[in-house]
Structures are given as C-alpha cells and as structure tokens.
Short mmCIF file of C-alpha atoms in Angstrom, two decimals:
data_model
loop_
_atom_site.label_atom_id
_atom_site.label_comp_id
_atom_site.label_asym_id
_atom_site.label_seq_id
_atom_site.Cartn_x
_atom_site.Cartn_y
_atom_site.Cartn_z
CA MET A 1 19.51 -29.64 -28.44
CA ARG A 2 18.46 -28.54 -24.97
CA THR A 3 14.86 -29.43 -25.72
CA VAL A 4 15.92 -32.96 -26.80
CA ARG A 5 17.91 -33.41 -23.62
CA GLN A 6 14.93 -32.29 -21.56
CA ALA A 7 12.66 -34.67 -23.39
CA ILE A 8 15.14 -37.54 -22.79
CA ALA A 9 15.38 -36.63 -19.14
CA ALA A 10 11.60 -36.56 -18.80
CA MET A 11 11.38 -39.94 -20.47
CA LEU A 12 13.90 -41.41 -18.03
CA VAL A 13 12.09 -39.97 -15.08
CA ALA A 14 8.82 -41.39 -16.31
CA ALA A 15 10.38 -44.77 -16.88
CA ILE A 16 11.84 -44.80 -13.31
CA VAL A 17 8.35 -43.78 -11.90
CA LEU A 18 6.76 -46.56 -13.92
CA VAL A 19 9.21 -49.14 -12.59
CA VAL A 20 8.54 -47.96 -9.03
CA VAL A 21 4.81 -48.15 -9.47
CA LEU A 22 4.96 -51.66 -11.04
CA THR A 23 7.24 -52.86 -8.24
CA ALA A 24 4.89 -51.45 -5.68
CA ILE A 25 1.85 -53.18 -7.34
CA ALA A 26 3.75 -56.48 -7.47
CA GLY A 27 4.58 -56.10 -3.78
CA MET A 28 0.98 -55.38 -2.90
CA ARG A 29 -0.11 -58.57 -4.59
CA GLN A 30 2.45 -60.59 -2.64
CA HIS A 31 1.89 -58.83 0.68
CA PRO A 32 -1.65 -57.41 0.81
CA GLN A 33 -1.55 -57.36 4.62
CA ASP A 34 1.01 -54.55 4.44
CA MET A 35 -1.36 -52.19 2.53
CA PRO A 36 -3.76 -49.93 4.43
CA TRP A 37 -6.58 -50.25 1.97
CA THR A 38 -6.74 -54.03 1.49
CA LYS A 39 -9.39 -56.02 3.36
CA LEU A 40 -8.48 -57.87 6.54
CA ASP A 41 -8.40 -61.65 6.38
CA LEU A 42 -7.44 -63.67 9.44
CA ALA A 43 -5.82 -66.23 7.11
CA ASP A 44 -3.19 -63.65 6.00
CA PRO A 45 0.09 -63.21 7.66
CA VAL A 46 0.30 -60.35 10.17
CA GLY A 47 1.20 -57.09 8.38
CA ILE A 48 2.05 -53.46 9.05
CA PHE A 49 -1.63 -52.41 9.14
CA THR A 50 -3.13 -55.53 10.69
CA ALA A 51 -3.59 -53.88 14.13
CA ARG A 52 -5.33 -50.88 12.69
CA LYS A 53 -7.67 -53.01 10.63
CA LEU A 54 -8.54 -55.08 13.66
CA ALA A 55 -9.25 -51.91 15.69
CA ALA A 56 -11.49 -50.76 12.91
CA LEU A 57 -13.77 -53.79 13.55
CA THR A 58 -15.09 -51.96 16.65
CA THR A 59 -17.54 -50.30 14.29
CA ASP A 60 -18.42 -53.38 12.23
CA PHE A 61 -19.67 -56.35 14.27
CA PRO A 62 -21.07 -58.23 11.31
CA GLN A 63 -17.69 -58.09 9.53
CA CYS A 64 -15.86 -59.20 12.66
CA ARG A 65 -18.13 -62.13 13.03
CA ALA A 66 -17.73 -63.06 9.41
CA LEU A 67 -13.95 -63.08 9.77
CA LEU A 68 -14.10 -65.31 12.82
CA GLY A 69 -16.45 -67.70 11.07
CA ARG A 70 -14.29 -67.94 7.92
CA ALA A 71 -11.26 -68.57 10.04
CA GLY A 72 -12.92 -71.51 11.81
CA VAL A 73 -13.17 -69.86 15.20
CA ARG A 74 -16.09 -71.08 17.33
CA TYR A 75 -17.87 -68.50 19.44
CA THR A 76 -21.09 -67.54 21.06
CA VAL A 77 -22.57 -64.04 20.66
CA LEU A 78 -23.17 -62.47 24.09
CA PRO A 79 -26.28 -60.37 25.00
CA PRO A 80 -25.80 -56.66 24.82
CA VAL A 81 -24.75 -54.85 28.03
CA ARG A 82 -25.73 -51.27 28.93
CA GLU A 83 -24.59 -49.73 32.22
CA ARG A 84 -24.42 -46.04 32.75
CA ARG A 85 -22.01 -44.77 30.02
CA CYS A 86 -20.56 -48.25 29.63
CA GLY A 87 -21.55 -51.42 27.79
CA TYR A 88 -21.15 -53.24 24.47
CA THR A 89 -23.23 -54.71 21.70
CA ASP A 90 -20.43 -56.77 19.98
CA GLY A 91 -19.52 -59.26 22.75
CA VAL A 92 -18.46 -62.81 22.02
CA ALA A 93 -17.23 -65.80 24.01
CA PHE A 94 -14.92 -68.42 22.62
CA GLU A 95 -16.19 -71.96 22.36
CA ALA A 96 -13.96 -75.01 22.57
CA GLY A 97 -12.76 -76.67 19.37
CA GLY A 98 -12.44 -75.24 15.89
CA ALA A 99 -9.35 -73.50 14.75
CA ARG A 100 -8.20 -72.42 18.21
CA SER A 101 -6.55 -74.72 20.78
CA VAL A 102 -6.24 -72.48 23.93
CA ALA A 103 -8.77 -72.21 26.71
CA TYR A 104 -9.24 -69.06 28.74
CA ARG A 105 -9.39 -69.14 32.56
CA PRO A 106 -11.89 -68.01 33.61
CA THR A 107 -14.11 -68.13 30.54
CA LEU A 108 -13.56 -64.96 28.47
CA GLY A 109 -16.28 -62.73 27.14
CA THR A 110 -14.96 -59.77 25.21
CA ALA A 111 -15.62 -57.47 22.23
CA CYS A 112 -15.32 -59.19 18.89
CA PRO A 113 -12.21 -57.26 17.68
CA VAL A 114 -10.40 -58.34 20.78
CA ALA A 115 -11.35 -61.91 20.18
CA ALA A 116 -10.10 -61.71 16.59
CA SER A 117 -6.78 -60.23 17.76
CA LEU A 118 -6.38 -62.85 20.45
CA THR A 119 -6.87 -65.54 17.81
CA LEU A 120 -4.15 -64.15 15.64
CA TRP A 121 -1.88 -63.74 18.70
CA GLU A 122 -2.35 -67.34 19.57
CA TRP A 123 -1.62 -68.53 16.06
CA HIS A 124 1.31 -66.23 15.10
CA THR A 125 3.02 -65.61 18.39
CA ILE A 126 2.02 -67.62 21.48
CA GLN A 127 2.17 -71.11 20.17
CA PRO A 128 5.28 -70.70 17.93
CA GLU A 129 7.19 -68.99 20.77
CA ALA A 130 6.07 -71.55 23.36
CA ARG A 131 7.20 -74.43 21.25
CA THR A 132 10.50 -72.81 20.36
CA LEU A 133 11.48 -71.39 23.75
CA LEU A 134 9.68 -73.69 26.22
CA GLY A 135 9.30 -76.95 24.33
CA SER A 136 5.56 -77.24 24.98
CA PRO A 137 2.43 -75.61 23.56
CA VAL A 138 0.21 -73.36 25.57
CA VAL A 139 -3.15 -75.01 26.56
CA ALA A 140 -4.62 -72.24 28.71
CA ILE A 141 -4.34 -68.51 29.21
CA GLU A 142 -5.26 -66.94 32.49
CA GLN A 143 -6.99 -63.52 32.33
CA LEU A 144 -8.10 -60.92 34.88
CA GLY A 145 -11.14 -59.68 32.90
CA SER A 146 -12.35 -57.76 29.95
CA TYR A 147 -15.57 -55.77 30.58
CA ASN A 148 -15.35 -53.32 33.52
CA CYS A 149 -17.27 -50.07 33.69
CA ARG A 150 -14.52 -47.81 34.88
CA ARG A 151 -12.28 -44.86 33.92
CA ILE A 152 -8.55 -44.87 33.40
CA GLY A 153 -6.83 -44.42 36.67
CA GLY A 154 -7.82 -41.09 38.13
CA SER A 155 -8.57 -39.51 34.77
CA GLU A 156 -11.95 -38.48 33.22
CA SER A 157 -11.33 -40.77 30.19
CA TRP A 158 -13.15 -44.03 30.01
CA SER A 159 -11.12 -47.22 29.87
CA GLN A 160 -11.39 -49.54 26.89
CA HIS A 161 -12.54 -52.05 29.53
CA SER A 162 -15.76 -50.01 29.71
CA THR A 163 -16.74 -51.29 26.27
CA ALA A 164 -15.13 -54.79 26.59
CA ASP A 165 -12.49 -53.63 24.06
CA ALA A 166 -9.62 -54.66 26.36
CA VAL A 167 -8.38 -57.75 28.18
CA ASP A 168 -5.75 -58.27 30.84
CA ILE A 169 -3.60 -61.40 30.56
CA SER A 170 -1.80 -62.73 33.65
CA ALA A 171 -0.35 -66.14 32.85
CA PHE A 172 0.07 -68.96 30.37
CA VAL A 173 -0.23 -72.67 31.20
CA LEU A 174 1.67 -75.17 29.08
CA ALA A 175 0.72 -78.68 28.13
CA ASP A 176 3.48 -80.04 30.40
CA GLY A 177 1.89 -78.37 33.43
CA ARG A 178 4.22 -75.38 33.74
CA ARG A 179 2.62 -71.99 34.47
CA ILE A 180 4.38 -68.87 33.09
CA SER A 181 3.26 -65.85 35.10
CA VAL A 182 3.69 -62.20 34.19
CA LEU A 183 4.15 -61.35 37.85
CA ASP A 184 6.62 -63.99 38.69
CA ASP A 185 8.55 -64.52 35.31
CA TRP A 186 8.78 -61.23 33.57
CA ARG A 187 12.23 -60.35 34.96
CA GLY A 188 15.41 -62.24 34.13
CA ASN A 189 17.18 -63.87 31.20
CA GLY A 190 15.61 -67.31 31.18
CA PRO A 191 13.37 -68.81 28.58
CA GLU A 192 10.23 -67.91 30.54
CA ALA A 193 11.04 -64.14 30.65
CA THR A 194 12.05 -64.27 26.99
CA PHE A 195 8.73 -65.93 26.13
CA LEU A 196 6.74 -63.27 27.93
CA HIS A 197 8.67 -60.42 26.25
CA ARG A 198 8.20 -61.99 22.82
CA VAL A 199 4.48 -62.49 23.25
CA ARG A 200 4.23 -58.89 24.39
CA ASN A 201 6.08 -57.80 21.22
CA GLY A 202 3.79 -59.99 19.18
CA ALA A 203 0.75 -58.38 20.77
CA CYS A 204 2.11 -54.98 19.75
CA ARG A 205 1.52 -56.01 16.12
CA LEU A 206 -2.11 -56.82 16.66
CA PHE A 207 -3.47 -54.45 19.32
CA ALA A 208 -3.96 -50.71 19.34
CA THR A 209 -2.50 -50.69 22.85
CA THR A 210 -0.20 -53.16 24.57
CA LEU A 211 0.98 -52.40 28.14
CA SER A 212 3.35 -54.62 30.19
CA PRO A 213 5.33 -54.41 33.46
CA ASP A 214 7.79 -52.27 31.53
CA TYR A 215 5.11 -49.46 31.47
CA ASN A 216 4.40 -49.05 35.20
CA ALA A 217 3.79 -50.80 38.48
CA ALA A 218 0.08 -51.03 37.85
CA HIS A 219 0.81 -53.57 35.11
CA ALA A 220 3.28 -55.68 37.08
CA ASN A 221 1.04 -58.76 37.06
CA HIS A 222 -0.54 -58.59 33.59
CA LEU A 223 -0.42 -57.55 29.94
CA HIS A 224 -3.09 -54.97 29.07
CA LEU A 225 -4.33 -55.47 25.47
CA ASP A 226 -6.92 -53.25 23.88
CA GLN A 227 -8.37 -52.17 20.58
CA ALA A 228 -8.90 -48.46 20.94
CA ASN A 229 -10.08 -47.33 17.49
CA ARG A 230 -7.92 -44.31 16.66
CA GLY A 231 -8.76 -44.26 12.97
CA GLY A 232 -7.43 -45.95 9.88
CA LEU A 233 -4.06 -44.33 10.25
CA GLY A 234 -4.12 -44.01 14.02
CA TRP A 235 -1.12 -44.77 16.21
CA THR A 236 -0.45 -47.86 18.29
CA VAL A 237 1.05 -47.96 21.80
CA CYS A 238 3.55 -50.62 22.77
CA ARG A 239 5.20 -50.47 26.23
#
C-alpha cells in the first residue's frame, strides 16, 4: 500500500511540474522579451532582460546595425576613433526621418547600442509620457555629449564615455515650444518634474546605468545613460 501511495504522490508531483513547465512555455511565447535567451527585437515591448540584451550589443556591431535597420531607424556609420586607451569602432549618428521623430541638439554621435536604447526610450517612454503629462510631444532632446576620453571622477576606471557607450541628456523641447530642463525642473510636484522622473525610470529599463540628480550633485543638470556590458546576467544601476 505504501508503494502505491508513493507512486501516486510521484505522479502528482510530475503532473504539477508538467503544468508549471507548460505554463512557462506558454508565457515565453507570449512575452519573449522577458526571457534571457530570446533574441532582441526593437519591435518587441520592453522586457525584463531588454537592457542586458542591449548592453550585449557592445560586442556585436553588425547585429546592432541590423536591429536599427529592421526598426526603420535612419543612421550614418561614423569613422572609427582611436585615442590613447579610448575610442570606438561602432559609432553611429542619427539621420532625420524614418521611425524616429526626435532631433538631438547638438547632433549626436554615439555607440550603436546607446542609439538603439535611445530609440526604444523615445518610443516607449519619452513620447507617451510627454503626451500624457505635458500635452505635447517631444521634438528635440538636448545632450551634453557622448564620446569623451576620460576616467570616472578621480578613479582609475575609464568612463563609458571613453568608448562612446554613454550619453548625458540635459533637456527636452516640446512641439509647443516649452523646454523641460533637468537642472531647472527636476524638483517639485508639477507635471514637468513628474515627466523627468518617469523618463528616468523608463531609461532604467533600457540602460545598464542610469544616473540622475538623485544620485549626486555632479548629475544635477543631466541624466547619465550608459551601456556598460556587465554580462548576460549582469546588474543594472538606477539612481
């Protein structure tokens, strides 16, 4: 009798495991962006592992370019840069038109993974939040630069700017002429501050590192966004 009970218990456990596995498979098919092993597609919704997949593009320029092309993003490939221990070979600059609607001021040249991440940020966070909170779409984003051959603060570690895998965003210009500035509008309870906090939170889902005025005084006037490749299961930083 004991053997029969054990057999029944084992069958029940196996049945439960099977149900869990089948449920997981069904979920994967409906939400592939939430699985670490599925391929990145810029047409998919933003998922749990999207930021890590974007960061992984730092070692695959051809794939990054293919993703931009399939998504309808117009861009120009930049000449390689080599400077001391700095430089990049995967730089791109956005071109007007195509699937994007925002211009960068001044013109932005950055590593391809950052460009892909900025594209998703525009589509999934910046424009929806601007229309909802401010009643007008964003037509331009002001930036303080991407490539800069320098270290992080006073440390010996090289900044992600040294390979163009970072960008600093300072303000957003709306179609109605308003300018939303990180320096001037971050604090408070108004729609401008809410917008800036929400676009920061949206960036946290797309970039390996997102730093805002909440991090320290050095970031009082900009959002630092970078794609530090910390591995397929690496961590992200959101401050």
